[in-house]
């Protein structure tokens, strides 16, 4: 048989199969968004995405934020966690009677301005330039709360994606060791799987309290889990820092 014909026939099939699969999964995604009560509430209450409810719930239960705090929000786009952090720390100064907080938000993607937040967008958190910029904006103050909702672009290979996230979160912990105030809080997202236990051991060394939290707004079929690390012990020496 003519090999050129065979090749183009195969390419046609692959292309159409891809489009059919893509079509089905985006249809499912639209249906799920349509039915999701958190998507509806986010629209009504002016949050940029449904993730806001995860942080609101965690804060309501575990009291992360108070007015006047410095918060660093890593992996912040489109910005719903930044909105929550700004509101709960009074970063926009909306209540003149309360201390004014500061929120620094970072993402690889662009972030539309959030009143009260200082934004470092289109920047990779793991780069030295980005971390220097965060330190500069912190103006000599250590953070009270460091959040990471970072998620790498998923390849679909669970263990591979999970490992990349573990590596990103280990960089957040390393950064926190130097930039978090004693008694401060770190909240990070991981995908349950390889590498999480090792990271948990590091967290246990650095914080008095480490809890696994799965807010209701986190979908049941999602592997995401949040580690809430509270009461940072502070490091007298850099020994533990080197183990991260
Ligand atoms: C689930 S979204 C965050 C949603 C956000 N918490 C909100 O409520 O709007 C994950 C974000 O992590 C960002 N991200 C992934 N790797 C990153 C990196 N190395 N540096 C900065 N941001 C990163 C992605 O660009 C993406 O916007």
Coordinates of C-alpha atoms and ligand atoms in Angstrom, one line a residue:
X1 CA 0.0 0.0 0.0
X2 CA 1.1 3.6 -0.6
X3 CA 3.0 4.7 2.5
X4 CA 2.2 8.4 2.1
X5 CA -1.5 7.4 2.0
X6 CA -1.1 5.3 5.2
X7 CA 0.8 8.0 7.0
X8 CA -1.8 10.7 6.3
X9 CA -4.7 8.3 7.1
X10 CA -3.1 7.6 10.5
X11 CA -2.5 11.3 11.2
X12 CA -6.2 12.0 10.3
X13 CA -7.3 9.3 12.8
X14 CA -5.0 10.6 15.6
X15 CA -6.1 14.2 15.1
X16 CA -9.8 13.3 15.1
X17 CA -9.5 11.0 18.1
X18 CA -7.6 13.8 20.0
X19 CA -10.4 16.2 19.1
X20 CA -13.1 13.8 20.1
X21 CA -11.4 13.2 23.5
X22 CA -10.7 16.8 24.0
X23 CA -14.3 17.6 23.1
X24 CA -15.7 15.1 25.6
X25 CA -13.5 16.2 28.5
X26 CA -14.2 19.9 28.0
X27 CA -17.9 19.1 27.8
X28 CA -17.7 17.2 31.1
X29 CA -15.7 20.2 32.6
X30 CA -18.4 22.7 31.5
X31 CA -21.1 20.4 33.0
X32 CA -19.3 20.1 36.2
X33 CA -18.7 23.8 36.5
X34 CA -22.4 24.4 35.8
X35 CA -23.5 22.1 38.6
X36 CA -20.8 23.2 41.1
X37 CA -22.4 25.3 44.0
X38 CA -19.0 26.9 44.7
X39 CA -18.6 28.1 41.2
X40 CA -22.0 29.8 41.5
X41 CA -21.2 31.3 44.9
X42 CA -17.8 32.6 43.7
X43 CA -19.6 34.4 40.9
X44 CA -22.2 35.9 43.2
X45 CA -19.7 36.9 45.9
X46 CA -17.1 38.3 43.5
X47 CA -14.3 35.8 44.1
X48 CA -12.0 35.2 41.1
X49 CA -12.4 31.4 41.4
X50 CA -14.0 28.7 43.6
X51 CA -10.6 28.1 45.4
X52 CA -11.4 31.1 47.6
X53 CA -13.8 28.8 49.6
X54 CA -11.0 26.4 50.4
X55 CA -8.9 29.2 52.1
X56 CA -12.0 30.8 53.7
X57 CA -12.9 27.4 55.3
X58 CA -9.3 26.7 56.4
X59 CA -9.0 30.2 57.9
X60 CA -12.4 30.0 59.6
X61 CA -11.4 26.7 61.3
X62 CA -7.7 27.3 62.0
X63 CA -7.4 31.1 62.3
X64 CA -4.5 31.8 59.9
X65 CA -5.1 35.6 59.4
X66 CA -5.4 38.7 61.5
X67 CA -5.3 42.3 60.4
X68 CA -1.9 43.8 60.0
X69 CA -0.1 40.6 58.9
X70 CA 2.4 40.2 56.1
X71 CA 1.2 37.3 53.8
X72 CA 3.1 35.8 50.8
X73 CA 0.8 34.0 48.3
X74 CA 2.8 31.8 45.9
X75 CA 1.0 30.4 42.8
X76 CA -1.6 33.1 43.2
X77 CA -3.3 33.5 39.8
X78 CA -6.1 34.2 39.1
X79 CA -6.1 35.7 42.6
X80 CA -8.9 34.4 44.8
X81 CA -6.6 33.4 47.7
X82 CA -5.0 36.9 47.4
X83 CA -8.5 38.4 47.6
X84 CA -9.2 36.4 50.8
X85 CA -5.8 37.2 52.3
X86 CA -6.2 41.0 51.5
X87 CA -9.6 41.0 53.1
X88 CA -8.7 39.2 56.2
X89 CA -5.5 41.1 56.9
X90 CA -7.0 44.5 56.0
X91 CA -4.3 44.9 53.3
X92 CA -6.3 47.5 51.4
X93 CA -6.8 49.5 54.6
X94 CA -10.6 49.3 54.2
X95 CA -11.1 49.4 58.0
X96 CA -9.2 52.5 59.3
X97 CA -9.5 51.3 62.9
X98 CA -7.5 48.1 62.2
X99 CA -3.8 47.6 61.4
X100 CA -3.1 47.5 57.7
X101 CA -1.7 44.2 56.4
X102 CA 0.4 43.5 53.3
X103 CA 0.0 40.7 50.8
X104 CA 2.7 39.8 48.2
X105 CA 1.4 37.6 45.4
X106 CA 3.5 35.7 42.9
X107 CA 2.7 33.7 39.8
X108 CA 4.1 32.5 36.4
X109 CA 0.9 33.9 34.9
X110 CA -0.4 37.5 34.8
X111 CA -2.5 38.5 37.8
X112 CA -5.1 41.3 37.5
X113 CA -4.6 43.9 40.2
X114 CA -6.1 43.1 43.6
X115 CA -6.6 46.1 45.9
X116 CA -4.1 45.8 48.7
X117 CA -1.8 43.3 47.1
X118 CA 1.7 43.8 45.7
X119 CA 2.0 41.6 42.6
X120 CA 5.0 39.8 41.1
X121 CA 3.5 38.1 38.1
X122 CA 4.9 36.4 35.0
X123 CA 7.7 35.2 37.3
X124 CA 8.9 31.8 38.4
X125 CA 8.9 31.6 42.2
X126 CA 11.9 29.3 42.2
X127 CA 14.1 31.9 40.5
X128 CA 16.5 33.9 42.6
X129 CA 15.3 37.2 41.1
X130 CA 11.7 36.4 42.3
X131 CA 12.8 35.5 45.8
X132 CA 15.0 38.7 46.0
X133 CA 12.0 40.8 44.9
X134 CA 9.8 39.2 47.6
X135 CA 12.4 40.1 50.2
X136 CA 12.7 43.6 48.8
X137 CA 8.9 44.1 49.0
X138 CA 8.8 42.7 52.5
X139 CA 10.9 45.7 53.6
X140 CA 12.8 43.9 56.4
X141 CA 9.7 42.2 57.8
X142 CA 9.4 38.4 58.1
X143 CA 6.1 36.9 56.8
X144 CA 3.4 35.9 59.2
X145 CA 1.8 33.5 56.7
X146 CA 3.2 31.9 53.6
X147 CA 0.7 30.2 51.2
X148 CA 1.4 28.0 48.3
X149 CA -1.4 26.8 46.0
X150 CA 1.2 26.3 43.2
X151 CA 0.3 23.6 40.7
X152 CA 2.6 22.7 37.8
X153 CA 1.1 22.1 34.3
X154 CA -0.1 18.5 34.6
X155 CA 1.4 16.0 32.1
X156 CA -1.1 13.4 33.2
X157 CA 1.6 11.1 34.6
X158 CA 0.5 11.2 38.3
X159 CA 3.8 10.2 39.9
X160 CA 5.8 12.6 37.7
X161 CA 3.5 15.6 38.3
X162 CA 3.4 14.8 42.0
X163 CA 7.2 14.8 42.2
X164 CA 7.4 18.2 40.5
X165 CA 4.9 19.6 43.1
X166 CA 7.0 18.0 45.9
X167 CA 10.0 19.8 44.5
X168 CA 8.2 23.1 44.3
X169 CA 6.9 22.8 47.9
X170 CA 10.3 21.9 49.2
X171 CA 11.5 25.2 47.7
X172 CA 8.7 27.0 49.5
X173 CA 9.8 25.4 52.8
X174 CA 13.4 26.4 52.2
X175 CA 12.4 29.9 51.5
X176 CA 10.1 29.9 54.6
X177 CA 13.0 28.9 56.8
X178 CA 14.6 32.3 56.1
X179 CA 11.6 34.5 55.5
X180 CA 9.0 33.3 58.0
X181 CA 8.5 34.9 61.4
X182 CA 8.9 32.7 64.5
X183 CA 5.4 31.3 65.3
X184 CA 4.4 31.9 61.6
X185 CA 2.2 29.7 59.4
X186 CA 2.8 27.9 56.1
X187 CA -0.1 26.4 54.1
X188 CA 0.9 24.3 51.1
X189 CA -0.9 22.2 48.5
X190 CA 0.5 18.8 47.5
X191 CA -0.9 15.9 45.4
X192 CA -1.1 12.9 47.6
X193 CA 1.6 10.4 46.7
X194 CA 5.3 9.8 46.5
X195 CA 7.5 12.4 48.4
X196 CA 4.7 13.7 50.6
X197 CA 5.8 11.7 53.7
X198 CA 9.4 12.9 53.4
X199 CA 8.2 16.5 53.2
X200 CA 6.0 16.0 56.2
X201 CA 9.0 14.8 58.2
X202 CA 10.8 18.1 57.3
X203 CA 7.6 20.1 58.3
X204 CA 7.5 18.3 61.7
X205 CA 11.1 19.4 62.4
X206 CA 10.3 23.0 61.5
X207 CA 6.9 23.5 63.1
X208 CA 5.2 22.7 66.4
X209 CA 2.0 21.7 64.6
X210 CA 1.5 20.1 61.2
X211 CA -2.0 19.1 60.1
X212 CA -3.4 17.6 57.0
X213 CA -6.5 19.5 55.8
X214 CA -9.0 18.7 53.1
X215 CA -11.5 21.6 52.9
X216 CA -15.0 20.8 51.6
X217 CA -14.5 22.9 48.5
X218 CA -11.7 20.6 47.5
X219 CA -13.3 18.1 45.1
X220 CA -13.6 14.5 46.4
X221 CA -11.9 13.1 43.2
X222 CA -9.0 15.5 43.5
X223 CA -5.7 14.2 44.9
X224 CA -4.9 17.6 46.4
X225 CA -4.3 17.8 50.1
X226 CA -3.2 20.8 52.2
X227 CA -0.5 20.8 54.9
X228 CA -1.1 23.4 57.5
X229 CA 2.1 24.1 59.4
X230 CA 1.7 26.4 62.4
X231 CA 4.0 27.8 65.0
X232 CA 7.3 27.9 63.1
X233 CA 10.1 27.1 65.6
X234 CA 12.6 29.4 64.0
X235 CA 16.1 28.1 63.2
X236 CA 19.1 28.7 65.5
X237 CA 21.3 27.2 62.8
X238 CA 21.0 26.3 59.1
X239 CA 21.4 22.5 59.7
X240 CA 17.8 21.6 59.1
X241 CA 17.6 24.1 56.2
X242 CA 20.3 22.1 54.4
X243 CA 18.2 18.9 54.7
X244 CA 15.3 20.3 52.8
Ligands
LIG1 C1 -4.4 26.3 41.3 S1 -3.7 27.8 40.6 C2 -3.7 28.8 42.0 C3 -5.1 29.4 42.3 C4 -5.1 30.5 43.3 N1 -4.7 30.0 44.6 C5 -6.4 31.3 43.4 O1 -7.1 31.1 44.4 O2 -6.7 32.1 42.5 C6 -2.0 27.3 40.6 C7 -1.0 28.4 40.1 O3 0.3 28.0 40.3 C8 1.1 28.7 39.4 N2 2.5 28.2 39.4 C9 2.9 26.9 39.0 N3 4.2 26.9 39.1 C10 4.7 28.1 39.5 C11 6.0 28.6 39.7 N4 7.1 27.9 39.6 N5 6.1 29.9 40.1 C12 4.9 30.7 40.3 N6 3.7 30.2 40.1 C13 3.6 28.9 39.7 C14 0.3 28.5 38.1 O4 0.7 29.4 37.1 C15 -1.1 28.6 38.6 O5 -1.6 29.9 38.3

